Short mmCIF file of C-alpha atoms in Angstrom, two decimals:
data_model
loop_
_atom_site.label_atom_id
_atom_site.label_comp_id
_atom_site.label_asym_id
_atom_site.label_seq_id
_atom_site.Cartn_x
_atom_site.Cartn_y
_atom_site.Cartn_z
CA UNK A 18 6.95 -16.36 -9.98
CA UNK A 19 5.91 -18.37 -7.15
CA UNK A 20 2.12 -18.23 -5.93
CA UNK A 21 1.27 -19.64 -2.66
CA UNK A 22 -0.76 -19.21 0.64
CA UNK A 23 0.24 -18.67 4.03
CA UNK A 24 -1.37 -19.47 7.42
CA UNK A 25 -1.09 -16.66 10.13
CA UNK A 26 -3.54 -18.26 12.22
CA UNK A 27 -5.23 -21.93 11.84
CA UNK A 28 -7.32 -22.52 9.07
CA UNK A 29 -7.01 -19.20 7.73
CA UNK A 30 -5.03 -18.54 4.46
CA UNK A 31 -3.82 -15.18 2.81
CA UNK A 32 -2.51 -15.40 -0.85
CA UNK A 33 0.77 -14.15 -1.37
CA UNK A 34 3.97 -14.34 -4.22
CA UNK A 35 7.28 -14.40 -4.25
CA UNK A 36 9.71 -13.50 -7.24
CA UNK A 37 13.08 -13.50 -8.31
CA UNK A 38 16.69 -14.42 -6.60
CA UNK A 39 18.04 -11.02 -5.47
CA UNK A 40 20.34 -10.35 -2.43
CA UNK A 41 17.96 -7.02 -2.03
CA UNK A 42 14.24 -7.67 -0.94
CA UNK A 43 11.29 -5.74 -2.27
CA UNK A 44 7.87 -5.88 0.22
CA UNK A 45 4.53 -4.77 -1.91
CA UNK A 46 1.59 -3.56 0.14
CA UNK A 47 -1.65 -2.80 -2.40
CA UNK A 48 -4.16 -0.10 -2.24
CA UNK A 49 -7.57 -0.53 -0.93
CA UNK A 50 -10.59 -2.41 -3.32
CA UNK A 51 -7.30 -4.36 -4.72
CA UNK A 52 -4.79 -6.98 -4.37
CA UNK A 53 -1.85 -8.13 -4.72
CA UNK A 54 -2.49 -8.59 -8.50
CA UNK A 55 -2.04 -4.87 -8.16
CA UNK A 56 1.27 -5.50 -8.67
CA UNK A 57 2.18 -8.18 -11.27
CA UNK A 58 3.89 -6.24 -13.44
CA UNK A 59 6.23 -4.55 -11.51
CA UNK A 60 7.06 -7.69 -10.12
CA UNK A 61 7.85 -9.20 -13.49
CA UNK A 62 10.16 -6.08 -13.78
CA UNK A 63 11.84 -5.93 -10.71
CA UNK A 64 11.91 -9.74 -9.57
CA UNK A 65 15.13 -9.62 -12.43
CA UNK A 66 17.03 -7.97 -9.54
CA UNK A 67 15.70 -8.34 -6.41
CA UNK A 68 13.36 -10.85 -4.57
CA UNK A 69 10.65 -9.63 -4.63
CA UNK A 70 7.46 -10.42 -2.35
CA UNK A 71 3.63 -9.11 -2.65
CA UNK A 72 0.77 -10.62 -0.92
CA UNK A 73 -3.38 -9.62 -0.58
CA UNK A 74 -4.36 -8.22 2.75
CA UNK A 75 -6.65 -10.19 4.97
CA UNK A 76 -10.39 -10.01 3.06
CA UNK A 77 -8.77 -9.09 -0.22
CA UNK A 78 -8.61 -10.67 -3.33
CA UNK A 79 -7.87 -14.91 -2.49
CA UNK A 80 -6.86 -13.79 1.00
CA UNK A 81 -9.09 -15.00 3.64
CA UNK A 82 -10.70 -12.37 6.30
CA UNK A 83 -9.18 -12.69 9.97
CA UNK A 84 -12.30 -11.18 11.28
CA UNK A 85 -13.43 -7.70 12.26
CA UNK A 86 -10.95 -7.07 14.95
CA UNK A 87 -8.19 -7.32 12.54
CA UNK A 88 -8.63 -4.58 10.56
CA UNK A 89 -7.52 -1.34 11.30
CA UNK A 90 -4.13 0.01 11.54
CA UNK A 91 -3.51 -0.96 15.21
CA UNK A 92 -3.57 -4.46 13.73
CA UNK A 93 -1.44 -4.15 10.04
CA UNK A 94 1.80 -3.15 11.04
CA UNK A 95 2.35 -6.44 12.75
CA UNK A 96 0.36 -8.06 10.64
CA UNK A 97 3.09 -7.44 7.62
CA UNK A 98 5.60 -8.25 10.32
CA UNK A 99 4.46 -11.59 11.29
CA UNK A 100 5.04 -11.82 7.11
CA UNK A 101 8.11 -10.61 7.75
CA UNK A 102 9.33 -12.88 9.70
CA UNK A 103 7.80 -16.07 8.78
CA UNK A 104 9.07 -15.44 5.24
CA UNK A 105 12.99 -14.50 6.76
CA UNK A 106 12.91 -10.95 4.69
CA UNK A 107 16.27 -8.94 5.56
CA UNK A 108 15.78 -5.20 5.38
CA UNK A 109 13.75 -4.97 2.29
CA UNK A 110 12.50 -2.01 0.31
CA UNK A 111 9.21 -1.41 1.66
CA UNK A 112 6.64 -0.12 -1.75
CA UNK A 113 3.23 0.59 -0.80
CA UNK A 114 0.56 2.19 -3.09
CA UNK A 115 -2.16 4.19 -1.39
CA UNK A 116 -3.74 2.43 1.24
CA UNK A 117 -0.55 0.34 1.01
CA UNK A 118 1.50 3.66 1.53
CA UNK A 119 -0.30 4.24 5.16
CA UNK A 120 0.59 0.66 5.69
CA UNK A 121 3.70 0.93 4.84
CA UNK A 122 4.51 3.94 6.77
CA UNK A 123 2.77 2.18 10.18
CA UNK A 124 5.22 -0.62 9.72
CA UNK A 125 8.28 1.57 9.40
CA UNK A 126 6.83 3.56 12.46
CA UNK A 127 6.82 0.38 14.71
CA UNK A 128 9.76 -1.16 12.70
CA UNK A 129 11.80 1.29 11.15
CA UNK A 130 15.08 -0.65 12.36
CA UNK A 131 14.01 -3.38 9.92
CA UNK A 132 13.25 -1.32 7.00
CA UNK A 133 15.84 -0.39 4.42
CA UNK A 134 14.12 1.74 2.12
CA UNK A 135 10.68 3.03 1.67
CA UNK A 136 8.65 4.04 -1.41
CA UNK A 137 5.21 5.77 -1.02
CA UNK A 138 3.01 5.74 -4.22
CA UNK A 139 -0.04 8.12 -4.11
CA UNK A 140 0.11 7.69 -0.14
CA UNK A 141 -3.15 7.59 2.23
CA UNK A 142 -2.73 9.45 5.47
CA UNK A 143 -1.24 12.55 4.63
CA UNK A 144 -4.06 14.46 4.65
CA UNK A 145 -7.98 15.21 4.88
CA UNK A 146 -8.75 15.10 1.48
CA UNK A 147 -10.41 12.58 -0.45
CA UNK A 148 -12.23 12.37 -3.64
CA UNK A 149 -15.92 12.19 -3.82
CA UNK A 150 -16.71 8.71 -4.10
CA UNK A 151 -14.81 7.17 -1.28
CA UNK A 152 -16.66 9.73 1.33
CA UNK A 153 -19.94 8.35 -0.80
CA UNK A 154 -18.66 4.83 -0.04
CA UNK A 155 -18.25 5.70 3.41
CA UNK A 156 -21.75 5.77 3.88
CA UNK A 157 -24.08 3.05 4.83
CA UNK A 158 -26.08 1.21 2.26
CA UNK A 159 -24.48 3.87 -0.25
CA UNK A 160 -20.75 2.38 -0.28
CA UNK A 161 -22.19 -1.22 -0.89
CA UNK A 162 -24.47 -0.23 -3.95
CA UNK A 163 -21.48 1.78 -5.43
CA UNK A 164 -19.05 -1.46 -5.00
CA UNK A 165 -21.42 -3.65 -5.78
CA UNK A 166 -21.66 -1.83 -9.22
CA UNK A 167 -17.86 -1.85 -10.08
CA UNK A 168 -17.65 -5.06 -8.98
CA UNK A 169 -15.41 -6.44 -11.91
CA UNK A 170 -13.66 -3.57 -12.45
CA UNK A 171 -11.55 -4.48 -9.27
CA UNK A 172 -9.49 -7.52 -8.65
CA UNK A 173 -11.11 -10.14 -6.71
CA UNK A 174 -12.24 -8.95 -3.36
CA UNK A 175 -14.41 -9.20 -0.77
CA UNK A 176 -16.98 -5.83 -1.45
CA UNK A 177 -18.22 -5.88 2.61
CA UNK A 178 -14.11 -6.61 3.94
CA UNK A 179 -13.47 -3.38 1.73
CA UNK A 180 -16.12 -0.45 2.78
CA UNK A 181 -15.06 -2.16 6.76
CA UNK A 182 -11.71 -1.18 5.87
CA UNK A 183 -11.94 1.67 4.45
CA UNK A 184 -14.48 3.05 7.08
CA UNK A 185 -12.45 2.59 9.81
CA UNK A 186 -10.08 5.83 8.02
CA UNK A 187 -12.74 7.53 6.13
CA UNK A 188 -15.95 9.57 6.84
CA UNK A 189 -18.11 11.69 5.04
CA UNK A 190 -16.38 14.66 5.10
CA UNK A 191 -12.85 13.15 3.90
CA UNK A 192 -9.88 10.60 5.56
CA UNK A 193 -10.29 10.84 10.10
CA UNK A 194 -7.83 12.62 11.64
CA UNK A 195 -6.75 8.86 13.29
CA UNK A 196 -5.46 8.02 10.04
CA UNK A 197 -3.22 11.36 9.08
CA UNK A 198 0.37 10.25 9.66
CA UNK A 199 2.35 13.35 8.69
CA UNK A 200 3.38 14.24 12.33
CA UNK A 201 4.82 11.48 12.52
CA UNK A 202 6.89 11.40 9.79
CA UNK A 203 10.02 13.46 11.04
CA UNK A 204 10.96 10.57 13.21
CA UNK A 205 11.37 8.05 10.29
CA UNK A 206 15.06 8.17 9.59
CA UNK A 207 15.24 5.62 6.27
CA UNK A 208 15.50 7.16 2.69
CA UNK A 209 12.27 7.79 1.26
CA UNK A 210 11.03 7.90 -2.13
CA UNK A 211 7.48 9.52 -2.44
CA UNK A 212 5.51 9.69 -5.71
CA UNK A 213 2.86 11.09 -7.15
CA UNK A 214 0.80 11.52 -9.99
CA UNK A 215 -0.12 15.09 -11.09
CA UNK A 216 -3.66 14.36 -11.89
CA UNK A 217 -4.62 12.09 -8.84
CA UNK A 218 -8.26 12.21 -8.59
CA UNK A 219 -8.20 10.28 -5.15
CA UNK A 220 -5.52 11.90 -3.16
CA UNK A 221 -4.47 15.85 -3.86
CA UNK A 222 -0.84 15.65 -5.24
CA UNK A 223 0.33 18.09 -2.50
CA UNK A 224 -0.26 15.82 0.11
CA UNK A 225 3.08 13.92 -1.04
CA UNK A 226 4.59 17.50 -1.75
CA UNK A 227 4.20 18.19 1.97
CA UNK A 228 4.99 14.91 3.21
CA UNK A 229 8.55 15.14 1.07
CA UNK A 230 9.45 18.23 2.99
CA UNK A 231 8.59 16.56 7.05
CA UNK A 232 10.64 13.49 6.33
CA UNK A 233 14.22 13.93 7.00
CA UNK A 234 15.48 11.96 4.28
CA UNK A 235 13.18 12.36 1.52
CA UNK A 236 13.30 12.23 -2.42
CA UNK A 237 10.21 13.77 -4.37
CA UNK A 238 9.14 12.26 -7.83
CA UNK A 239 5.86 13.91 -9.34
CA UNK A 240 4.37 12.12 -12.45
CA UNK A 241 3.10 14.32 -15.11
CA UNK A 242 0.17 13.47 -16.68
CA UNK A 243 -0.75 10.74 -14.45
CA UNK A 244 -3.37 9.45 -12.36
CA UNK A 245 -3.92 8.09 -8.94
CA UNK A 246 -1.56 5.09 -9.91
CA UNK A 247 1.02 6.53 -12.02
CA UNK A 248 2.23 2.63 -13.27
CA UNK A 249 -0.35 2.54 -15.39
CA UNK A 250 0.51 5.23 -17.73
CA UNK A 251 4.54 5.18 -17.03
CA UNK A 252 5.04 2.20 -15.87
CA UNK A 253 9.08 1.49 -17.26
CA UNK A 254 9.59 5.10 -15.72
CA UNK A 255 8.16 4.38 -12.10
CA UNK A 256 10.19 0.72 -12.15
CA UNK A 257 13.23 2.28 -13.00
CA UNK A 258 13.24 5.04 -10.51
CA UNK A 259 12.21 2.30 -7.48
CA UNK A 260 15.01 0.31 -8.96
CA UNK A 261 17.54 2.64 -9.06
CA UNK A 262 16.48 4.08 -5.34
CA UNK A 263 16.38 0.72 -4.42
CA UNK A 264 19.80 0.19 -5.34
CA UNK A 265 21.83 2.86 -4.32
#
């Protein structure tokens, strides 16, 4: 497993791996408050048959900020492809996890004829609903004394690079309708793969359930007994299944 850092823009470094020899390519995009560390263990799983490439979004964990401007979801999609391309990925598997999900489906949006595959895990955008504490976070002066608190509980981030990010989709009374990405999901052609946990306490599981039925090419996979991110309690389960969809 190969750690490194890459320079978008002069002087400015965002921490990224790369994994395995595979002909297939696997892209990781990580939830919000996280990193790329998010994923090391799928990676040690899947990097034995693809190549397999995670990195931490600008502001998160060793990544450096690119500055207000750049983050919102007018800037990510070509963010990841400016990755994309500097790294030479060939139609890879796109895998995003929550706030990596809605990243993951604004990349395929703008460039769907350079995605293979996608996998959404516990997806953001799909609906209004949010748990309690992110529309607490939301809120001035509020958000940074609750992330200040669970601190180092989370991988390594920056706590003022997360509440900006997570503000510019979130309000008090759940995510903004700028964020919600399920009308435009009928025009995404690629196989899908959206998962779930059954006892998400972020995200309502029916927001997949929904989403499953507007894309055109959709497979649904609902984790019982499982949380927001359903690796943690069936994790050999959730790599096989991205495997195997991966592969076919």
């Amino acid at each position: 497993m190969k750690r490194g850092y890459w320079e978008p823009e002069s002087g400015k470094r965002i921490h990224y791996i790369k994994a395995g020899t595979g002909k297939q390519s696997l892209l990781l995009l990580h939830g919000i408050a996280n990193s790329m560390e998010q994923w090391v263990e799928e990676i040690e799983n899947w990097s034995r048959d693809f190549t397999v490439y995670a990195f931490s979004f600008p502001g998160c964990g060793f990544s450096d900020s690119l500055g207000p401007r750049k983050m919102s979801m007018d800037f990510i999609p070509f963010f990841i492809e400016k990755f994309v391309e500097t790294f030479r990925i060939k139609d890879p598997v796109i895998v995003g996890g929550s706030f990596g999900g809605l990243a993951a489906i604004e990349y395929t949006r703008h460039f769907q004829n350079k995605v293979r595959k996608l996998v959404l895990v516990s997806s953001a955008g799909l609906g209004k609903e949010i748990n309690g504490l992110a529309r607490i976070a939301s809120i001035p002066i509020l958000g940074e004394i609750l992330y200040w608190w669970r601190r180092d509980k989370d991988a390594p981030h920056n706590i003022r690079i997360t509440l900006r990010f997570m503000r510019t989709g979130v309000n008090i009374f759940g995510q903004k309708k700028k964020i919600y990405r399920l009308g435009y999901l009928k025009n995404i052609k690629v196989p899908v793969l959206v998962m779930h946990g059954r006892n998400d306490e972020v995200f309502p599981v029916y927001h997949s359930e929904r989403a499953a039925k507007v894309f055109p090419n959709a497979k649904l996979h609902i984790f019982e007994n499982a949380n927001h991110w359903p690796p943690d309690m069936h994790r050999e389960e959730f790599c096989d299944l991205v495997r195997k969809f991966a592969r076919d």
